[in-house]
Short mmCIF file of C-alpha atoms and ligand atoms in Angstrom, two decimals:
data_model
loop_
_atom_site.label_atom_id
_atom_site.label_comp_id
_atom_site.label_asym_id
_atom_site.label_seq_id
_atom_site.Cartn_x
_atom_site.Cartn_y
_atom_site.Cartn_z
CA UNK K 1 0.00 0.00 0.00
CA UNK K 2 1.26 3.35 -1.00
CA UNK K 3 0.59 6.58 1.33
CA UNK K 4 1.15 9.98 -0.24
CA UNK K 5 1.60 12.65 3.34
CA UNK K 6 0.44 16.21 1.94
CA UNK K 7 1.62 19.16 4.58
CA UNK K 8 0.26 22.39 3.14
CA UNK K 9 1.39 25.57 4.72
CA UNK K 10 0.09 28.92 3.44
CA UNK K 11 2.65 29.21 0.26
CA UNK K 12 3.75 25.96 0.62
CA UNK K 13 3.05 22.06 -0.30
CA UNK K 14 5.44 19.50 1.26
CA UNK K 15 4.74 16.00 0.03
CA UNK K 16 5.82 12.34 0.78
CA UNK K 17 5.10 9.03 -0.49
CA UNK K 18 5.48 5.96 1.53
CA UNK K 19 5.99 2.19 0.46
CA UNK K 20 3.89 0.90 3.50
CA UNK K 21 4.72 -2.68 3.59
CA UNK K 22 8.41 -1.32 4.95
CA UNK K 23 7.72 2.07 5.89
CA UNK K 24 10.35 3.55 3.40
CA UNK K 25 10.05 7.00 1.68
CA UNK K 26 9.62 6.76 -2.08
CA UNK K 27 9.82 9.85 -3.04
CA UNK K 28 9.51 13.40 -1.46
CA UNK K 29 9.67 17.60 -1.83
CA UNK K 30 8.09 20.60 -1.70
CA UNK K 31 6.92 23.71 -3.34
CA UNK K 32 7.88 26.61 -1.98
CA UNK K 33 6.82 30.50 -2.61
CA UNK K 34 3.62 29.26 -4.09
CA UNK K 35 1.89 32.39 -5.32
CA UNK K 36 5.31 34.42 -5.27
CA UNK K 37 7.80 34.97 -8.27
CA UNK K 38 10.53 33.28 -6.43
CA UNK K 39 7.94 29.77 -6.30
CA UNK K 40 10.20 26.60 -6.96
CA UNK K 41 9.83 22.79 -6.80
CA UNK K 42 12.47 20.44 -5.20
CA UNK K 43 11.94 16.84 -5.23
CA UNK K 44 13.79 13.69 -4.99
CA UNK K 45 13.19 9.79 -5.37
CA UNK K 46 14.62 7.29 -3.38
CA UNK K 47 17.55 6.32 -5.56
CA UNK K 48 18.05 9.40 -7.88
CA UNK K 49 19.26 12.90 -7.52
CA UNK K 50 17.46 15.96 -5.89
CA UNK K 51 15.98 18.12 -8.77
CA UNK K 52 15.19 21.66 -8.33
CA UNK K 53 13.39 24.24 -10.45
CA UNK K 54 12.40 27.52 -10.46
CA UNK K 55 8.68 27.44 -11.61
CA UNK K 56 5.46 29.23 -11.95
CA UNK K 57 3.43 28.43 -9.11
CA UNK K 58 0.15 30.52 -9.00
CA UNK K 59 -2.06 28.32 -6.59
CA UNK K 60 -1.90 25.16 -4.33
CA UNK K 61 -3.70 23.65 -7.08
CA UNK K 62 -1.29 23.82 -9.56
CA UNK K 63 1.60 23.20 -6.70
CA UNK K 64 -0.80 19.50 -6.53
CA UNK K 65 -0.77 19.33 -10.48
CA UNK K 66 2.90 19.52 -10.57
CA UNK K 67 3.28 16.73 -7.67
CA UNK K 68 0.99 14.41 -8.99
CA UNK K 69 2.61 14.52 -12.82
CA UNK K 70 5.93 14.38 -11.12
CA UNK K 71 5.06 11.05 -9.34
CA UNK K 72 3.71 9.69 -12.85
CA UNK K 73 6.24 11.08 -15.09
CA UNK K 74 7.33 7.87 -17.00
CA UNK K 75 10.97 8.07 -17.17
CA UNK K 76 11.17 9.40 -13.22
CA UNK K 77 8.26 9.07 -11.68
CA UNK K 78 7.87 6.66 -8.72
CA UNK K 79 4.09 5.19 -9.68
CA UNK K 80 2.99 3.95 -12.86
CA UNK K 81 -0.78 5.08 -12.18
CA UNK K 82 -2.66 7.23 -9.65
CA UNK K 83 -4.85 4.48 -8.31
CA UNK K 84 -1.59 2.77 -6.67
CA UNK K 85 -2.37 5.74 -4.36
CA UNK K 86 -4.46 4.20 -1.26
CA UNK K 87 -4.97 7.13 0.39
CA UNK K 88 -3.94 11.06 0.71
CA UNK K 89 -3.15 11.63 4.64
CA UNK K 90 -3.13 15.75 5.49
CA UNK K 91 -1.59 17.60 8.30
CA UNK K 92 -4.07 19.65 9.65
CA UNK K 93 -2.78 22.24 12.36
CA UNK K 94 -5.76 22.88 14.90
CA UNK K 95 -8.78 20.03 15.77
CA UNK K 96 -10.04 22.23 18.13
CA UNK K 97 -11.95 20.17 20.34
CA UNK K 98 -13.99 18.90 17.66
CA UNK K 99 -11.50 16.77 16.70
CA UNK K 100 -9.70 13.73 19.21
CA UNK K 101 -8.63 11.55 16.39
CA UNK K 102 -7.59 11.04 12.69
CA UNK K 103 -10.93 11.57 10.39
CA UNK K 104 -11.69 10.11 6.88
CA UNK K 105 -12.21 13.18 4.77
CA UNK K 106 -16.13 13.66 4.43
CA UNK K 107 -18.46 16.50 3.46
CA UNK K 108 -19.21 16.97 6.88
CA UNK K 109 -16.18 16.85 8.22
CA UNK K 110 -14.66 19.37 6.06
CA UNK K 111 -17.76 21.71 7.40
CA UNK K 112 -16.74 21.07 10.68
CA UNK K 113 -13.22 21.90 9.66
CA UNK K 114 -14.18 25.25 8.28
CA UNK K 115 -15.42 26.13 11.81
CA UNK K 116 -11.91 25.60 13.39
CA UNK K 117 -10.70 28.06 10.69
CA UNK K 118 -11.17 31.05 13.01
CA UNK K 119 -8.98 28.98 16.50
CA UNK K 120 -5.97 28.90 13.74
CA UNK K 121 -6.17 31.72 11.23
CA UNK K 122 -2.61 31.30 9.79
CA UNK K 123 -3.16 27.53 9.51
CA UNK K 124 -5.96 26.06 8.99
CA UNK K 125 -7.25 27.72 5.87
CA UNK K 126 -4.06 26.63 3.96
CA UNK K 127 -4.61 23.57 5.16
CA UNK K 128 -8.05 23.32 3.98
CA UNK K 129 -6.51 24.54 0.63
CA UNK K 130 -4.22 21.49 0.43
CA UNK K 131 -7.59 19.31 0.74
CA UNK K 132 -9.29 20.98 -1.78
CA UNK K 133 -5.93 20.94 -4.45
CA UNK K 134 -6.01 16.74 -3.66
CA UNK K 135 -9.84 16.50 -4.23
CA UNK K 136 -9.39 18.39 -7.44
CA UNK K 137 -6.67 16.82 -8.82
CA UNK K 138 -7.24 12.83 -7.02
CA UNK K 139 -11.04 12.93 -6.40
CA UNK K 140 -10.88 8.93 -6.42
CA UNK K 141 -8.77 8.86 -3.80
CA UNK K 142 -9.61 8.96 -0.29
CA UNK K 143 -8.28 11.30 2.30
CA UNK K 144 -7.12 11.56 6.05
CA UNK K 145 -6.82 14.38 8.31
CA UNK K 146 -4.47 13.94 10.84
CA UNK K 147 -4.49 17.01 13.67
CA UNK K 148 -1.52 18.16 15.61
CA UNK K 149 -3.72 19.05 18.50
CA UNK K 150 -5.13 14.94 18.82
CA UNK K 151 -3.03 13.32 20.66
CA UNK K 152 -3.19 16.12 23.47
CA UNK K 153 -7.07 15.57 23.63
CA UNK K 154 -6.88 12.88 26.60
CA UNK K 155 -5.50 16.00 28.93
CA UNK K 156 -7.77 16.47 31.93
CA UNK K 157 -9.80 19.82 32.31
CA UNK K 158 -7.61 21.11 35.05
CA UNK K 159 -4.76 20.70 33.22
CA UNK K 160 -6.44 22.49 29.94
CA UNK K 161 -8.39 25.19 31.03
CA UNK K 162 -7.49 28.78 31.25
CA UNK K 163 -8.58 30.33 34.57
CA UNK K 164 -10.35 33.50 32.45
CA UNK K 165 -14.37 33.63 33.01
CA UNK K 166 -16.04 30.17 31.70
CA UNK K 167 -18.28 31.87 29.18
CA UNK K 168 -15.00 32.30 27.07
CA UNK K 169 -14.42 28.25 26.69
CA UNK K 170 -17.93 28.07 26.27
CA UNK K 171 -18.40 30.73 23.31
CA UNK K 172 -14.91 30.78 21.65
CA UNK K 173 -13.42 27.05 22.57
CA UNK K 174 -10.38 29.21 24.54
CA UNK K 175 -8.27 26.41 26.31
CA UNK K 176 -4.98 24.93 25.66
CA UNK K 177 -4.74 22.35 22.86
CA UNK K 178 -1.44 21.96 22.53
CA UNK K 179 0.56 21.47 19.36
CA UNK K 180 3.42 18.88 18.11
CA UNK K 181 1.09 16.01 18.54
CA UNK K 182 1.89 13.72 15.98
CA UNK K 183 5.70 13.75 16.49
CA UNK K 184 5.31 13.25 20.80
CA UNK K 185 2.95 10.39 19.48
CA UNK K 186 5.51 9.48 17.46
CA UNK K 187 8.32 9.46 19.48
CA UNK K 188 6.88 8.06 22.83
CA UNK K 189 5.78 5.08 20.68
CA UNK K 190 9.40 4.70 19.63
CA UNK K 191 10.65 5.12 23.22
CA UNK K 192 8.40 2.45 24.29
CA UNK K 193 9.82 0.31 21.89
CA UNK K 194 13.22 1.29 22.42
CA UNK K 195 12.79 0.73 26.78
CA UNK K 196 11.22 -2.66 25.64
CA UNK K 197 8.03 -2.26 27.39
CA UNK K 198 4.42 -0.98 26.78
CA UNK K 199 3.53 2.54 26.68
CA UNK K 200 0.69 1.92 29.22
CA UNK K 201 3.60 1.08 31.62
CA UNK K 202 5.34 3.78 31.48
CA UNK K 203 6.03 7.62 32.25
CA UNK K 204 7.20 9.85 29.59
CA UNK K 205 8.41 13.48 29.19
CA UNK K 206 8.68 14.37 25.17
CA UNK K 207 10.83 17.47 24.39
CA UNK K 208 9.96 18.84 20.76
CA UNK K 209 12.52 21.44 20.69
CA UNK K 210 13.13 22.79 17.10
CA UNK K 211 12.01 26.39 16.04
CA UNK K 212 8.85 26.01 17.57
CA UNK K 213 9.62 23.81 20.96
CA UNK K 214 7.06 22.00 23.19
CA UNK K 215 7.16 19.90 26.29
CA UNK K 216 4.62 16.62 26.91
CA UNK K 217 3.81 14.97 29.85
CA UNK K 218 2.70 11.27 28.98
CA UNK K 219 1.06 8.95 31.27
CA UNK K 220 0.26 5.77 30.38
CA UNK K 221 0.33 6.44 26.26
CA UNK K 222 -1.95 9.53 27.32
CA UNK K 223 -1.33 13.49 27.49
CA UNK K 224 -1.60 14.57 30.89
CA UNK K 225 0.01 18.24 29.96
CA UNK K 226 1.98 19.73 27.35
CA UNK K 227 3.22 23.03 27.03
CA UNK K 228 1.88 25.16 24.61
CA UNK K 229 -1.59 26.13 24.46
CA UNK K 230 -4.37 27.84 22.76
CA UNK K 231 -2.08 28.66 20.03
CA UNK K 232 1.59 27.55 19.72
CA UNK K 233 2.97 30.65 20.99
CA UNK K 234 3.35 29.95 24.97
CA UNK K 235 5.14 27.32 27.01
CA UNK K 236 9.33 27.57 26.50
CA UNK K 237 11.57 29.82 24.66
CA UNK K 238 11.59 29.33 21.23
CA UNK K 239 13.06 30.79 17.73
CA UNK K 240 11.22 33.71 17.04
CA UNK K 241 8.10 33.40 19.95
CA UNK K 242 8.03 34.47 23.54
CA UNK K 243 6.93 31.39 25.35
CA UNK K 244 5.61 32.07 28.32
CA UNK K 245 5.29 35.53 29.82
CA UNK K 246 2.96 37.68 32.03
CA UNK K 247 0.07 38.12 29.96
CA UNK K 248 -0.40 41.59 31.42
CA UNK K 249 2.98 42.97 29.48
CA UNK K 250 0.78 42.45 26.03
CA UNK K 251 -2.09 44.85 27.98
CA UNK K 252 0.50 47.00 29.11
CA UNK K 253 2.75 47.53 25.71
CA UNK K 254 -0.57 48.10 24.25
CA UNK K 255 -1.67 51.12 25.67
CA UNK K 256 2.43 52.31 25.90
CA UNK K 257 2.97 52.19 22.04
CA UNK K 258 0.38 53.08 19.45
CA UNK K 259 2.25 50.82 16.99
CA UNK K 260 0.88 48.06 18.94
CA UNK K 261 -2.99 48.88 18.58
CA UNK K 262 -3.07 47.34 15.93
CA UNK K 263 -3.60 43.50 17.28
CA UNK K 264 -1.52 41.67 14.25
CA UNK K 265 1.54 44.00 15.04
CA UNK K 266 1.76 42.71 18.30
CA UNK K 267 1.26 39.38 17.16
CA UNK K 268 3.87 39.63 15.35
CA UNK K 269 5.94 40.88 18.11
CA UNK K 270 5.37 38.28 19.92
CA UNK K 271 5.32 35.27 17.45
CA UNK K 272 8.12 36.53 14.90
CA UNK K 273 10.09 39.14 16.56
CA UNK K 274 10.98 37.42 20.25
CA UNK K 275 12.51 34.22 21.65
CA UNK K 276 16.07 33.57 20.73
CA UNK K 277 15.72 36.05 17.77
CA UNK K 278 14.19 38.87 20.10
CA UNK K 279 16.43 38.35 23.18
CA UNK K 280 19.95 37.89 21.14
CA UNK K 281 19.16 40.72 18.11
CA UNK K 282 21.26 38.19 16.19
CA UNK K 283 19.23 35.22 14.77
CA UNK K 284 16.69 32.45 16.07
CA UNK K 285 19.02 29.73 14.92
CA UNK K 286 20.60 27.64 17.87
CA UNK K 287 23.52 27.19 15.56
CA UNK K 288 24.21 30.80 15.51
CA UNK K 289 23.29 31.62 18.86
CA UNK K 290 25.86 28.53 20.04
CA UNK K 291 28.73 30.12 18.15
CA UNK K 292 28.09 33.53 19.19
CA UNK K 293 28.66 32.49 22.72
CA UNK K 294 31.71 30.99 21.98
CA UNK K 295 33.27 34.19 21.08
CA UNK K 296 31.65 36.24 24.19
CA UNK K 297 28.33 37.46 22.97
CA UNK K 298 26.39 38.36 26.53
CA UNK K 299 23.12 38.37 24.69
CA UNK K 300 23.29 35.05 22.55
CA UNK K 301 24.62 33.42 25.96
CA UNK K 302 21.47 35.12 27.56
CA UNK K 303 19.23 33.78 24.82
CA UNK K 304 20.78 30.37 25.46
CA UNK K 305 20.56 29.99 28.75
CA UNK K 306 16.65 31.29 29.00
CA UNK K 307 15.62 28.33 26.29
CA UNK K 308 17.60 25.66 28.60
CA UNK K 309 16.41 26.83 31.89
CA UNK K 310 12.41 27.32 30.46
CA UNK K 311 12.85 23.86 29.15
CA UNK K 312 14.15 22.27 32.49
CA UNK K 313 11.51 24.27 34.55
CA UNK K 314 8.66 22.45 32.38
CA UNK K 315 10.98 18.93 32.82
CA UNK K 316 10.96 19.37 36.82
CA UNK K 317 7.30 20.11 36.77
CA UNK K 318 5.72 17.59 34.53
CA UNK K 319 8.71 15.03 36.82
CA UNK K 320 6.20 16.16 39.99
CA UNK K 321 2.94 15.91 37.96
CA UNK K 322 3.73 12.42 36.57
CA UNK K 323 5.37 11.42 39.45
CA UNK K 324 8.51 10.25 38.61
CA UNK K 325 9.37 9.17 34.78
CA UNK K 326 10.59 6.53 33.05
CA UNK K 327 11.89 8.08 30.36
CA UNK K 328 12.91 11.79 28.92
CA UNK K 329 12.85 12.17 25.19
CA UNK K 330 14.66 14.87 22.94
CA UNK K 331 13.73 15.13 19.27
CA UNK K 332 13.20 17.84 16.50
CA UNK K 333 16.14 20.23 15.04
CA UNK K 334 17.63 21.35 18.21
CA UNK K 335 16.77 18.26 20.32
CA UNK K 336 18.31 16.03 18.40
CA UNK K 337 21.47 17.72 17.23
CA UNK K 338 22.32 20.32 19.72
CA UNK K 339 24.30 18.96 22.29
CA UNK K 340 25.37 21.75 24.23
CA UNK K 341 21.58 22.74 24.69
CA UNK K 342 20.55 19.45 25.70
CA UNK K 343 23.96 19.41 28.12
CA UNK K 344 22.82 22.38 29.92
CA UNK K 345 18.92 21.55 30.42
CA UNK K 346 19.85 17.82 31.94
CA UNK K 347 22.62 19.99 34.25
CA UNK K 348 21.96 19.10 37.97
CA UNK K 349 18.49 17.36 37.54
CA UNK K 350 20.36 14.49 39.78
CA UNK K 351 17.39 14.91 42.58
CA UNK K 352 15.41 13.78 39.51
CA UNK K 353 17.18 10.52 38.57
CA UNK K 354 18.41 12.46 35.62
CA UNK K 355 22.04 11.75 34.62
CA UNK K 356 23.37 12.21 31.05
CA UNK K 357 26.71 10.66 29.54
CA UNK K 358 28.48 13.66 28.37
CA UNK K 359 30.53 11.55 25.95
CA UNK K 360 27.49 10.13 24.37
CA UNK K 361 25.57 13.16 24.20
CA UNK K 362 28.36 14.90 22.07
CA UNK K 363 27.89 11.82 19.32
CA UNK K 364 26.62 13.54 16.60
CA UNK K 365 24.40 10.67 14.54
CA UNK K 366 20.89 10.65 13.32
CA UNK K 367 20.32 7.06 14.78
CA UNK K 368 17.80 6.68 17.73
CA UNK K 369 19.96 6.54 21.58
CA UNK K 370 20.54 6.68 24.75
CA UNK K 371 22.46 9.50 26.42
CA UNK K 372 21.76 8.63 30.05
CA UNK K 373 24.34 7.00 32.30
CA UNK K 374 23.97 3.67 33.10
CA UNK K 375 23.55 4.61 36.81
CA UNK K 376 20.85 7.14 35.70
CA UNK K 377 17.42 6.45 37.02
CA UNK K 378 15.43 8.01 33.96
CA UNK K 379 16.95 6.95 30.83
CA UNK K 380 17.61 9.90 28.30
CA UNK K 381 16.79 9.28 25.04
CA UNK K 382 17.20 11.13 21.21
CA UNK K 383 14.77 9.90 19.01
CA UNK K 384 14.60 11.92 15.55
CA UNK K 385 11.07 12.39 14.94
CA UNK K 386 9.20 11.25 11.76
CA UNK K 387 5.62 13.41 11.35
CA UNK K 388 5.08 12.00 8.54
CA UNK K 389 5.49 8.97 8.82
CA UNK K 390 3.46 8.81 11.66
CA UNK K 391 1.11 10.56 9.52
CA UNK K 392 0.93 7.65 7.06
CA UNK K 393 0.51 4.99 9.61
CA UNK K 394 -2.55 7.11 10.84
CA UNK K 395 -4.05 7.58 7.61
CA UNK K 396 -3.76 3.53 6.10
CA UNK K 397 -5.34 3.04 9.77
CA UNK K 398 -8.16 4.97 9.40
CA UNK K 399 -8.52 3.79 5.52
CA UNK K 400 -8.46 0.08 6.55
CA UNK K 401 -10.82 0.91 9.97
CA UNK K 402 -12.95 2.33 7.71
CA UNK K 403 -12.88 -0.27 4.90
CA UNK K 404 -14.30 -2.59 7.57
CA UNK K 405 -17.22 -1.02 8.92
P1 AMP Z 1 12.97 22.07 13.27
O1 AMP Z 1 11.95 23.12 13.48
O2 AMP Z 1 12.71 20.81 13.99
O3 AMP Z 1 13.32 21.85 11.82
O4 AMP Z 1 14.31 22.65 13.95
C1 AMP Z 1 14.98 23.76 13.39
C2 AMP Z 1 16.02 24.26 14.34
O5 AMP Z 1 16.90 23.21 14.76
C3 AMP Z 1 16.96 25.28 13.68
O6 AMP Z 1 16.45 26.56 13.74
C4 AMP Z 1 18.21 25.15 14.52
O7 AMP Z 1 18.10 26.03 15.60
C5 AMP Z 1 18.18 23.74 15.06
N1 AMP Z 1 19.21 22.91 14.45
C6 AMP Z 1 19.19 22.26 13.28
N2 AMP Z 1 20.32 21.59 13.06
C7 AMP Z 1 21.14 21.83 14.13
C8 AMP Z 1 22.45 21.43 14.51
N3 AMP Z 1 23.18 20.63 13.75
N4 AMP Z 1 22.91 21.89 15.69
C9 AMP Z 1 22.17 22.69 16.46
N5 AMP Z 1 20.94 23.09 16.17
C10 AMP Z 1 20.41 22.67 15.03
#
């Protein structure tokens, strides 16, 4: 069975097809600027080159056009005819609480989906227009959507709600979600695996720390807390976004600078214009930030050491909330190749069983391991994530779930 993942973003369509009888990538790429002069397609099949071409792109549409004749271009291409195409599984952004679990694509549900446009502005529409390029261009085809909010449905109302007046979750669905979903599914099924037990024996912290970062707590298989929220801007620092602060600075910088009226300035203030990138002036890169404090820059250290010591605070506390763990998990950009970041977060978390192997945390590799000592009560893990393949698996579930009803 073949699995094609679609991620659209607002100019962009990423793409993926798996060979599901071994999991393996077949061919993948993306299509970037779609809309903009600079659009252009890369691609690449497993066992050829990468190809790259500057293109007009004018809609998601034809950014799904090009895909498709890509994948059935007869001298290249990786299928010899559409219908080898089980399904089309989608990364949708926000579920809002209308959604706890993959969905086949339906009329209704895409109704439904409209009504989560407004909970994820940026997202969710370009998602929708991914779904609509697919049913245009594969209308045989069925179609998953798989939400990055799911997985963090099973969190208990305590742990979700906002302590603002009740008529707001009511009216406007305001609570935390949380975000990242797929890849802490992802990964705490691959810990489990890894630890050799079941997931419904075990404790888990997941630490998704690339340019946007989030922290899970995972009981049992289920989300007892995670870190960011409503939208993906709180919880620890990240790239560009504040994480958490005191929401009374955004009411207070409001009425100080006029600029700031205006809500979507101070949105992006807070989404594109903080975190590393706001705190150094220099870049929201780790890699950059890293090598500026090597040669003595106070506000790149400053940067770094906020992200590690926001990310340990939500460690320690999701430790108590569980507690005790099993296992603590580092994957995405930064959590799987940054060592010195994941050094100085595990520093003197010893009261917490938590003891890394400096010598094995400065491997660099891309292969799933331990970094824990072997005296180390929690065992420390890096496991690269893979969103879409867990996508994939999601989507020929739902397809064959649904096949037998
Ligand atoms: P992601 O959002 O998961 O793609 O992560 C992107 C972030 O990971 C980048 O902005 C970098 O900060 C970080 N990153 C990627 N590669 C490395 C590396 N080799 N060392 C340190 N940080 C890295």
């Amino acid at each position: 069975m073949k699995v094609l993942v679609v991620n659209c973003g607002s100019s962009s369509v990423k793409y993926t097809l798996f060979e599901m009888e071994n999991e393996k990538k077949i061919a993948w790429g993306l299509v970037e600027c779609v809309g903009l002069p600079e659009a252009y397609y890369k691609r690449q099949a497993i066992n050829a080159k990468e190809k790259k071409d500057s293109l007009k792109i004018t809609s998601h549409i034809k950014a799904v056009e090009l895909i498709i004749e890509d994948l059935l271009d007869k001298e290249t291409g990786s299928i010899a005819n559409i219908n080898e195409i089980a399904v089309v599984g989608h990364r949708i952004v926000h579920g809002s609480d209308k959604f706890s679990e993959s969905v086949l694509l339906t009329e209704e549900v895409k109704k439904e989906l409209k009504e989560c446009f407004s909970i994820a502005p940026l997202h969710n529409p370009a998602n929708y227009d991914g779904i609509l390029a697919v049913e245009k261009m594969l209308p045989k085809i069925p179609s998953v959507l798989v939400f990055d909010t799911a997985f963090h449905q099973t969190m208990p109302d305590y742990a979700y709600m906002y302590a603002i007046p009740y008529e707001y979750y009511e009216k406007d669905h305001i609570r935390r979600y949380g975000f990242h979903g797929t890849s802490h599914n992802y990964v705490s099924q691959r810990a489990a695996s890894i630890l050799g037990k079941p997931l419904s024996e075990l404790k888990l912290i997941t630490a998704h720390l690339g340019n946007g970062s989030s922290i899970t707590a995972i009981d049992k298989g289920k989300v007892i807390d995670t870190s960011m929220g409503f939208t993906p801007l709180p919880g620890v620092v990240m790239g560009t976004r504040c994480g958490d602060i005191d929401p009374a600075i955004i009411y207070y910088i409001l009425n100080k600078y006029p600029q700031y009226k205006d809500g979507d300035n101070l949105n992006t203030l807070m989404n594109k214009k903080s975190g590393l990138l706001g705190i150094s002036g220099l870049s929201a890169d780790v890699r950059t930030i890293v090598k500026a404090t090597e040669t003595g820059n106070k506000k790149a250290k400053l940067a770094f050491e906020m992200l590690c010591y926001s990310v340990k605070k939500y460690i320690s506390a999701y430790y108590g909330i569980l507690n005790g763990i099993d296992g603590l998990v580092f994957t995405a950009g930064i959590g799987e190749n940054s060592a010195s970041i994941r050094e100085l977060i595990c520093k003197n978390l010893h009261a917490l069983g938590i003891e890394i192997d400096i010598n094995k945390n400065n491997i660099t590799s891309n292969e799933e391991r331990f970094i824990s000592t072997q005296e180390s009560k929690v065992k420390v893990m890096i496991i690269p994530t893979n969103e879409e393949l867990m996508i994939a698996r999601e989507s020929k579930l739902c397809l064959l779930s649904a096949e037998k009803v």
